[in-house]
CSV table of C-alpha atoms (C1' of nucleotides) in Angstrom, one decimal:
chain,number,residue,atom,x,y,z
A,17,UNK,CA,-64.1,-84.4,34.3
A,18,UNK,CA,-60.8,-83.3,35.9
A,19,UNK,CA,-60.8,-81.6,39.0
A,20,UNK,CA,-58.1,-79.4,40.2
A,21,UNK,CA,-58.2,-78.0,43.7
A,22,UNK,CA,-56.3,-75.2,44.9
A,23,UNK,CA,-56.1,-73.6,48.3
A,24,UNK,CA,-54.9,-70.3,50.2
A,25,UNK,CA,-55.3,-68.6,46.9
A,26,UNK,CA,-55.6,-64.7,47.5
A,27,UNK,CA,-56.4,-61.7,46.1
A,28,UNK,CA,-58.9,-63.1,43.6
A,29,UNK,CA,-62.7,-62.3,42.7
A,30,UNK,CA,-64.6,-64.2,39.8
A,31,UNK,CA,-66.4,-61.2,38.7
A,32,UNK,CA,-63.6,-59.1,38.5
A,33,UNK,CA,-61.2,-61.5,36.7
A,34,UNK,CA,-64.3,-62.5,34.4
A,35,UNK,CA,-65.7,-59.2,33.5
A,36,UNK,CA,-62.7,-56.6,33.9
A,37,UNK,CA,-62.6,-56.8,29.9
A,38,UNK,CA,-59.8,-59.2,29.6
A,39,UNK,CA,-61.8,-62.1,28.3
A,40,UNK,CA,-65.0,-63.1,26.3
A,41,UNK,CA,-65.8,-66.3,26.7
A,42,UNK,CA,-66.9,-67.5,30.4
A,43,UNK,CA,-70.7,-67.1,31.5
A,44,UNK,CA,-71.5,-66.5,35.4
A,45,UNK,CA,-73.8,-69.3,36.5
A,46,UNK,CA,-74.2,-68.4,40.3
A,47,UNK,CA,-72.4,-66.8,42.9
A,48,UNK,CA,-68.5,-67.6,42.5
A,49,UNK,CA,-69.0,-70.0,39.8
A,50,UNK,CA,-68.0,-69.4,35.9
A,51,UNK,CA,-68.1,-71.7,33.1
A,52,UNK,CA,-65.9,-71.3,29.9
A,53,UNK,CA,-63.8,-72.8,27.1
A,54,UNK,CA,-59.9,-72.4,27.4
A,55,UNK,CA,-57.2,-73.7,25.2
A,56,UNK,CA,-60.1,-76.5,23.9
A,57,UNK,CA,-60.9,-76.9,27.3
A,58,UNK,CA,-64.6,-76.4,29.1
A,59,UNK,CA,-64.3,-75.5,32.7
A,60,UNK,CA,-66.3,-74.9,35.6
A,61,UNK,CA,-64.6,-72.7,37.8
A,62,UNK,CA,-66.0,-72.3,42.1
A,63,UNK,CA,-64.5,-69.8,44.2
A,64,UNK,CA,-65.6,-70.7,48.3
A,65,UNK,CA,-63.3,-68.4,50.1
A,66,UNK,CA,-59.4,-69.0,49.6
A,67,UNK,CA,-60.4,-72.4,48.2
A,68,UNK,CA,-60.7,-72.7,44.0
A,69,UNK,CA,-62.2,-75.9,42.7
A,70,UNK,CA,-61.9,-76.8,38.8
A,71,UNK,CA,-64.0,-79.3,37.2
A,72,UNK,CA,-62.6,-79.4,33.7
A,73,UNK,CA,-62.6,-81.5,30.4
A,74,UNK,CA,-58.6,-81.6,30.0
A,75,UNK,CA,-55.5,-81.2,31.8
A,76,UNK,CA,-54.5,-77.3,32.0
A,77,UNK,CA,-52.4,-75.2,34.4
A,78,UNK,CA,-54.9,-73.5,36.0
A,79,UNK,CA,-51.8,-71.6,38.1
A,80,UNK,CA,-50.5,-70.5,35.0
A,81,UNK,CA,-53.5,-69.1,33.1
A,82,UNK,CA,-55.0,-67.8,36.8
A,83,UNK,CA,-51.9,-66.0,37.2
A,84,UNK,CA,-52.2,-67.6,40.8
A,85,UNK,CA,-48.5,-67.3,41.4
A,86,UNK,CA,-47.9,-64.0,41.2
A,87,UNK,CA,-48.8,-61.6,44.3
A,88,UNK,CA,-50.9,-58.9,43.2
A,89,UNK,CA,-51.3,-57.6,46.7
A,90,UNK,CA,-47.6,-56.3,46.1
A,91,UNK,CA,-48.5,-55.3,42.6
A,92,UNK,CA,-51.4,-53.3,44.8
A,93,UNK,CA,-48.8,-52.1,47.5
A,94,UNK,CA,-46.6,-50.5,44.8
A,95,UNK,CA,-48.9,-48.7,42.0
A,96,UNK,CA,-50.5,-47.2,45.6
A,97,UNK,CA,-47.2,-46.3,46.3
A,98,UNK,CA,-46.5,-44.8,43.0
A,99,UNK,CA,-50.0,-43.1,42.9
A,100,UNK,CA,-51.9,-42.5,45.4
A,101,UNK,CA,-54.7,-41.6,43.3
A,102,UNK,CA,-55.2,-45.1,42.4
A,103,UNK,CA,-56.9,-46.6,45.6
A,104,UNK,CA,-60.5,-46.3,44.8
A,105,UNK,CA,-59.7,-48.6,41.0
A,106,UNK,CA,-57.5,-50.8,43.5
A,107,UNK,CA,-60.0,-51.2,46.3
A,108,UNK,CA,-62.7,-51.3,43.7
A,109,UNK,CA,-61.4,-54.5,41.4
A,110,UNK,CA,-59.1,-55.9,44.3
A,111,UNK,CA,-59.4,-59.2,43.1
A,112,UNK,CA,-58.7,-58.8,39.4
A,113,UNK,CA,-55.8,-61.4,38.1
A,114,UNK,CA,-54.3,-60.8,34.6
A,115,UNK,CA,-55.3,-64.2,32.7
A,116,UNK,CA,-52.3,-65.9,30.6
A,117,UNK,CA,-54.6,-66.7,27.9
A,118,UNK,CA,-54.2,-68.3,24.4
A,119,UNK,CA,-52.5,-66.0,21.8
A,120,UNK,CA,-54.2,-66.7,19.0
A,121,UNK,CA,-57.5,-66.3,20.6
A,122,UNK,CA,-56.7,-63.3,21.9
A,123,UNK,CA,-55.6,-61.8,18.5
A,124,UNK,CA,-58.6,-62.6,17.3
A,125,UNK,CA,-61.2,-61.0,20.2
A,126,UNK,CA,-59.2,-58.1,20.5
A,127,UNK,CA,-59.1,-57.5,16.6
A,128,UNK,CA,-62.7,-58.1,16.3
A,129,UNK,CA,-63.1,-55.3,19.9
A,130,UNK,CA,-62.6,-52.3,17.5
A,131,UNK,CA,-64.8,-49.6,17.8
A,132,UNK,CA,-67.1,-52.3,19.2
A,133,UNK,CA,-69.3,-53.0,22.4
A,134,UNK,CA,-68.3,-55.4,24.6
A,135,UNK,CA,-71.8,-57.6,24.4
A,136,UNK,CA,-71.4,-58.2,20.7
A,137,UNK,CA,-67.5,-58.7,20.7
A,138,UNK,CA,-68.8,-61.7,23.1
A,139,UNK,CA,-71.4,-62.7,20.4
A,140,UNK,CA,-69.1,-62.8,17.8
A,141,UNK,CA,-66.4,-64.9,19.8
A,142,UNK,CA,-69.6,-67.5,20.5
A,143,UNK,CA,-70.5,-67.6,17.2
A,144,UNK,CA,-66.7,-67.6,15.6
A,145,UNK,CA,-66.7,-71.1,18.0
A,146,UNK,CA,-69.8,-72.7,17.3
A,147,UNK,CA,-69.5,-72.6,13.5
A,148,UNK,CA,-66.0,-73.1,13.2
A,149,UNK,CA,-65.0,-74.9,16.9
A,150,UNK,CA,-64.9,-78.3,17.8
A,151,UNK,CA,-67.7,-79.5,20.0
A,152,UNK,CA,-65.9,-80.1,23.5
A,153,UNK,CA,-69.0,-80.5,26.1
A,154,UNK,CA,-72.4,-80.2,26.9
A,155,UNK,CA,-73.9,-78.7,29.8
A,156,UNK,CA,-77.3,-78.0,30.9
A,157,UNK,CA,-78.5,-78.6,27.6
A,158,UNK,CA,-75.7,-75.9,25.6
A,159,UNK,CA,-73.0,-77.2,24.0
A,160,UNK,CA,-69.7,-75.7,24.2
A,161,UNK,CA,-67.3,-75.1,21.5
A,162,UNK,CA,-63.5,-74.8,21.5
A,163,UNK,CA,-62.1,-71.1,19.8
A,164,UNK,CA,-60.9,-71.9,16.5
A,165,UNK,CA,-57.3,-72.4,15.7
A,166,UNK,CA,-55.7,-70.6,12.9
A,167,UNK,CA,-55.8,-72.9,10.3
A,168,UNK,CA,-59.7,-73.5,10.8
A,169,UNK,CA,-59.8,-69.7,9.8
A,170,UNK,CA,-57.3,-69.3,7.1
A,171,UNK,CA,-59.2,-71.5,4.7
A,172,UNK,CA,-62.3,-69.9,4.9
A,173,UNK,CA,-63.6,-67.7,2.3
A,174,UNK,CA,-65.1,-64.2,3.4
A,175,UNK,CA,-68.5,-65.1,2.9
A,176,UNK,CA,-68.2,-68.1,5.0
A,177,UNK,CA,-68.0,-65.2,7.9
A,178,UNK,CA,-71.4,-63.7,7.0
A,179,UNK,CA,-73.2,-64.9,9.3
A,180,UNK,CA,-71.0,-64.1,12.2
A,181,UNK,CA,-71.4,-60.4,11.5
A,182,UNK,CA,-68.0,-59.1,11.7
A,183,UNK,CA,-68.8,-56.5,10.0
A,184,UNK,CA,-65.5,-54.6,7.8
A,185,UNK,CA,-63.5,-57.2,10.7
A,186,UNK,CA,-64.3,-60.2,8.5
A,187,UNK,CA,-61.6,-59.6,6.1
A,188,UNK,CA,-58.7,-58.9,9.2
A,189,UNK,CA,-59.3,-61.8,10.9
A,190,UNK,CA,-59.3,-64.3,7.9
A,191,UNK,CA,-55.8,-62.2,6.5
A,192,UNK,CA,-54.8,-62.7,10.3
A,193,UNK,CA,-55.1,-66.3,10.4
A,194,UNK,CA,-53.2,-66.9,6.9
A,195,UNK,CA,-50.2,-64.5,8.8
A,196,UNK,CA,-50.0,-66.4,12.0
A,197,UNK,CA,-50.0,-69.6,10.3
A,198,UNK,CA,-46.7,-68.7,8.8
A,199,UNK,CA,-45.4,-66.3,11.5
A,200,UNK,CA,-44.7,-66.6,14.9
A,201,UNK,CA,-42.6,-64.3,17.4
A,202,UNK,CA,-40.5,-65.9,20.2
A,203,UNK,CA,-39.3,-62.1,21.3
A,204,UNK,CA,-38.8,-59.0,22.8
A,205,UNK,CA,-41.2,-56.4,23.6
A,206,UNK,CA,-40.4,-54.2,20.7
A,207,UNK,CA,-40.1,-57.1,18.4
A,208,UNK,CA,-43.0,-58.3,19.4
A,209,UNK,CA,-45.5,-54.6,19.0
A,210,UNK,CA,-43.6,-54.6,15.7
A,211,UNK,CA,-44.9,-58.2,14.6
A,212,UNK,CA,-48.7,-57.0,15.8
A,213,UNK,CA,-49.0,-54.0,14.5
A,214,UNK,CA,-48.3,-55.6,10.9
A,215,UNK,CA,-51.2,-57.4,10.7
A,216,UNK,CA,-54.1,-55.4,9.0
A,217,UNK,CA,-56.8,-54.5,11.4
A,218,UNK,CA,-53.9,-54.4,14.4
A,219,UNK,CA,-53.0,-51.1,15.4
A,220,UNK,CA,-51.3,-49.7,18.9
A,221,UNK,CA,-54.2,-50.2,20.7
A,222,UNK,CA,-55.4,-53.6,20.3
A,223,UNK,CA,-51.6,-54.7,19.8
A,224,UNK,CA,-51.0,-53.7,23.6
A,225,UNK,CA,-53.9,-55.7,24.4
A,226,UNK,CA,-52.7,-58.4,22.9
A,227,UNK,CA,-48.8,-57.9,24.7
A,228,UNK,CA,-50.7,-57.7,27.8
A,229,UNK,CA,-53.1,-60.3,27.6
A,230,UNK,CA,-51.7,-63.2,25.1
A,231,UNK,CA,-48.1,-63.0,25.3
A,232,UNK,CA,-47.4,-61.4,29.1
A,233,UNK,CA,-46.0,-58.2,28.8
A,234,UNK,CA,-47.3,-57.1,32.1
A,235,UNK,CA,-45.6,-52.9,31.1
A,236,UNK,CA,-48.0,-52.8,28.5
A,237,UNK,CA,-51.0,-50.2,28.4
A,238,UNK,CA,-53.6,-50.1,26.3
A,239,UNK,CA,-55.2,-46.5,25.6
A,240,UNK,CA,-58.9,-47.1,23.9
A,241,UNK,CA,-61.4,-44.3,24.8
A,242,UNK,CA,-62.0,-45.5,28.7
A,243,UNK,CA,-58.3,-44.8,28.9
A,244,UNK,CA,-58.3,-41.6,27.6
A,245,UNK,CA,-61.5,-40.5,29.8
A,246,UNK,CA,-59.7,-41.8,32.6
A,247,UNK,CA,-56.4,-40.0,31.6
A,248,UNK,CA,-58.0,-36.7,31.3
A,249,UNK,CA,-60.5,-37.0,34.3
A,250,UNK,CA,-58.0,-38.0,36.6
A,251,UNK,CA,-54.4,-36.0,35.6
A,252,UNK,CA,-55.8,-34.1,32.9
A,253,UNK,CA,-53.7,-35.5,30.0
A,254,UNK,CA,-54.8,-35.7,26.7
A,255,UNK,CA,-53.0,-37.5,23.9
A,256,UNK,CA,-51.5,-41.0,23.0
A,257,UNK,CA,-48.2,-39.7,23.9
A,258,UNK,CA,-48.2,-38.0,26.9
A,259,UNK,CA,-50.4,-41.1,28.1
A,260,UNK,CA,-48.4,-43.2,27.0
A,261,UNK,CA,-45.1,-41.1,28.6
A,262,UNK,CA,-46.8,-40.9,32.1
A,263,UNK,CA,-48.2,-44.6,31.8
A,264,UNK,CA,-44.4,-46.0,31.9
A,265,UNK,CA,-43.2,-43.4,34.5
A,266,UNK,CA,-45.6,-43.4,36.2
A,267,UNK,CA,-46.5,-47.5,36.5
A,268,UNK,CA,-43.5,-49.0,34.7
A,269,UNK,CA,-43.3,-52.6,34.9
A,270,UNK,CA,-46.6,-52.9,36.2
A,271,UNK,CA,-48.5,-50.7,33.4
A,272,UNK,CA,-51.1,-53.5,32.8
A,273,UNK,CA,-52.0,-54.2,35.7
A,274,UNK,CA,-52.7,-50.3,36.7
A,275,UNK,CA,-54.7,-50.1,33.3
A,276,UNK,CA,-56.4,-52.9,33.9
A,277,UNK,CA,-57.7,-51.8,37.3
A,278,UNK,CA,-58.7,-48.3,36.2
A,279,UNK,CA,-60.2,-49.3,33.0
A,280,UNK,CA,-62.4,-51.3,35.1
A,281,UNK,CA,-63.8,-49.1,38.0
A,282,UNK,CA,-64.4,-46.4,35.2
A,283,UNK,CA,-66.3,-48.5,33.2
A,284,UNK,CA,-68.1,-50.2,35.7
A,285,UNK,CA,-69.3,-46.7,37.2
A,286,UNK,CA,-69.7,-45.1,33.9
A,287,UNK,CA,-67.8,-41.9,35.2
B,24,DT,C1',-82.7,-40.8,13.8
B,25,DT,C1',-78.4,-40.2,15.5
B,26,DC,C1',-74.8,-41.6,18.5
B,27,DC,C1',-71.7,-44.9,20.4
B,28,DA,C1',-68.8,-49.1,21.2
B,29,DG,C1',-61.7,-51.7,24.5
B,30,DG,C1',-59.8,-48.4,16.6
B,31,DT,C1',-57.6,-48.8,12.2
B,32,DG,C1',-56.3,-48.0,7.3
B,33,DG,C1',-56.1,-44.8,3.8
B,34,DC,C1',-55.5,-40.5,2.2
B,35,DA,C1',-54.8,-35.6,2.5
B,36,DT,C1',-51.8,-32.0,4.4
C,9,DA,C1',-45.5,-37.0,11.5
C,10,DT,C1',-50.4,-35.4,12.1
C,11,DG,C1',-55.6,-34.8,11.1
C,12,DC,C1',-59.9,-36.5,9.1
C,13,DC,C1',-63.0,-40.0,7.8
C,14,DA,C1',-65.3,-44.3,6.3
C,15,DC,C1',-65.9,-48.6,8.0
C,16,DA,C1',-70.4,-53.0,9.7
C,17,DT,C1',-73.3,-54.0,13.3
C,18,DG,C1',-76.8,-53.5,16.9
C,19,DG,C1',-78.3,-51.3,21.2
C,20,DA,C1',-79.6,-47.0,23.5
DNA sequence: TTCCAGGTGGCAT
DNA sequence: ATGCCACATGGA
């Protein structure tokens, strides 16, 4: 095992980062301590105060996926600025940190998270790894299983899927991996929604998902029905577009982050 | 039993 | 361009 230590690190909480809906693969074990699979790598991960320690199977920049250089205590300053409004979500999930995570992966989850639960978008990640992942570790008696890669998928037939009840999902993701195998997109943010959205099973909503959390476009703002709650509850709007309108006047830049931080105190406290 | 979950594609206006 | 509705699955 590798270990990576880094200090002074700031405006981070394992519980937010791990359960604000961003990611589907890393298990609390205690108090500040998460285990997971990233990039074909398992991973211990302790928090003790402004101190991170990684115990981990490969070599991974833990910086770059932690988003550790970026300070989110400005990101805080300014979407308070901008709305005022937002300061019980901020307070609430202070130490949230939008992961760079693996694309691929992430196209995947956040296909299979349609008008799904978040519990069995989890299961079906597992089980999508432990059928069709290699074998990376073993600890405390579970073995751990990297996400398969798109060429893995692309050769499967649909009933090799059964048993990882995806449901009418099976058929987008095995057409998902045959597309990425011979696409990929090096570009812009409107090049980039354009390539998403024409996968089947990719629509606006689980493409800005996938701007925000596999390819870092930090503006983008995912509206699923939390969103819309939210967006109702708190400035009365209703409708993709007007969201969508006051989401980039209102946040800008930093649209991800604001939805990110909302999406979580609302679901947390079931409003 | 019915409703819901980090929605989307297809089809009808 | 917009409005319905079916779609697999499992938990409440």
């Amino acid at each position: 095992m590798l270990n990576t230590r880094i200090t002074d690190v700031k405006d981070i909480n394992l519980d937010h980062v791990f359960q604000c809906g961003q990611c589907f693969r890393w298990d609390k074990v205690d108090d500040d301590i998460y285990i997971g699979v990233v990039k074909g790598v398992f991973a211990k991960i302790t928090l003790k105060g402004d101190l991170l320690d990684i115990d981990a199977t490969g070599n991974l920049n833990w910086n770059e996926y932690l988003d550790l250089d970026r300070d989110y205590g400005e990101i805080k300053a300014e979407l308070f600025k901008s709305e005022e409004s937002m300061k019980e979500a901020l307070e609430y999930g202070y130490g949230i940190r939008i992961l760079n995570q693996d694309l691929w992966e992430v196209l995947v989850s956040f296909i299979i998270s349609q008008n799904n639960n978040i519990p069995r978008i989890r299961g079906c990640v597992e089980k999508l790894s432990e059928k069709f992942g290699d074998e990376i570790y073993e600890y405390d008696g579970k073995k751990y299983y990297s996400f398969p890669d798109a060429a893995a998928i692309a050769k499967l037939d649909i009933a090799d899927l059964d048993d990882i009840k995806l449901g009418y999902r099976a058929r987008y993701i095995i057409d998902a991996a045959k597309q990425y195998q011979m696409e990929s997109c090096d570009c812009d943010l409107e090049q980039a929604t354009n390539w998403l959205i024409s996968f089947n099973g990719i629509g606006p909503k689980v493409a800005n998902c996938i701007l925000l959390f596999g390819m870092g476009f930090h503006s983008a703002f995912p509206i699923d029905v939390w969103v819309k709650r939210i967006m109702k509850e708190m400035f009365n709007l209703v409708g993709d577009k007007s969201i969508n309108e006051f989401a980039k006047m209102k946040f800008g830049e930093y649209g991800g982050f604001a939805q990110q931080y909302l999406f979580y105190y609302f679901r947390e406290k079931k409003i």
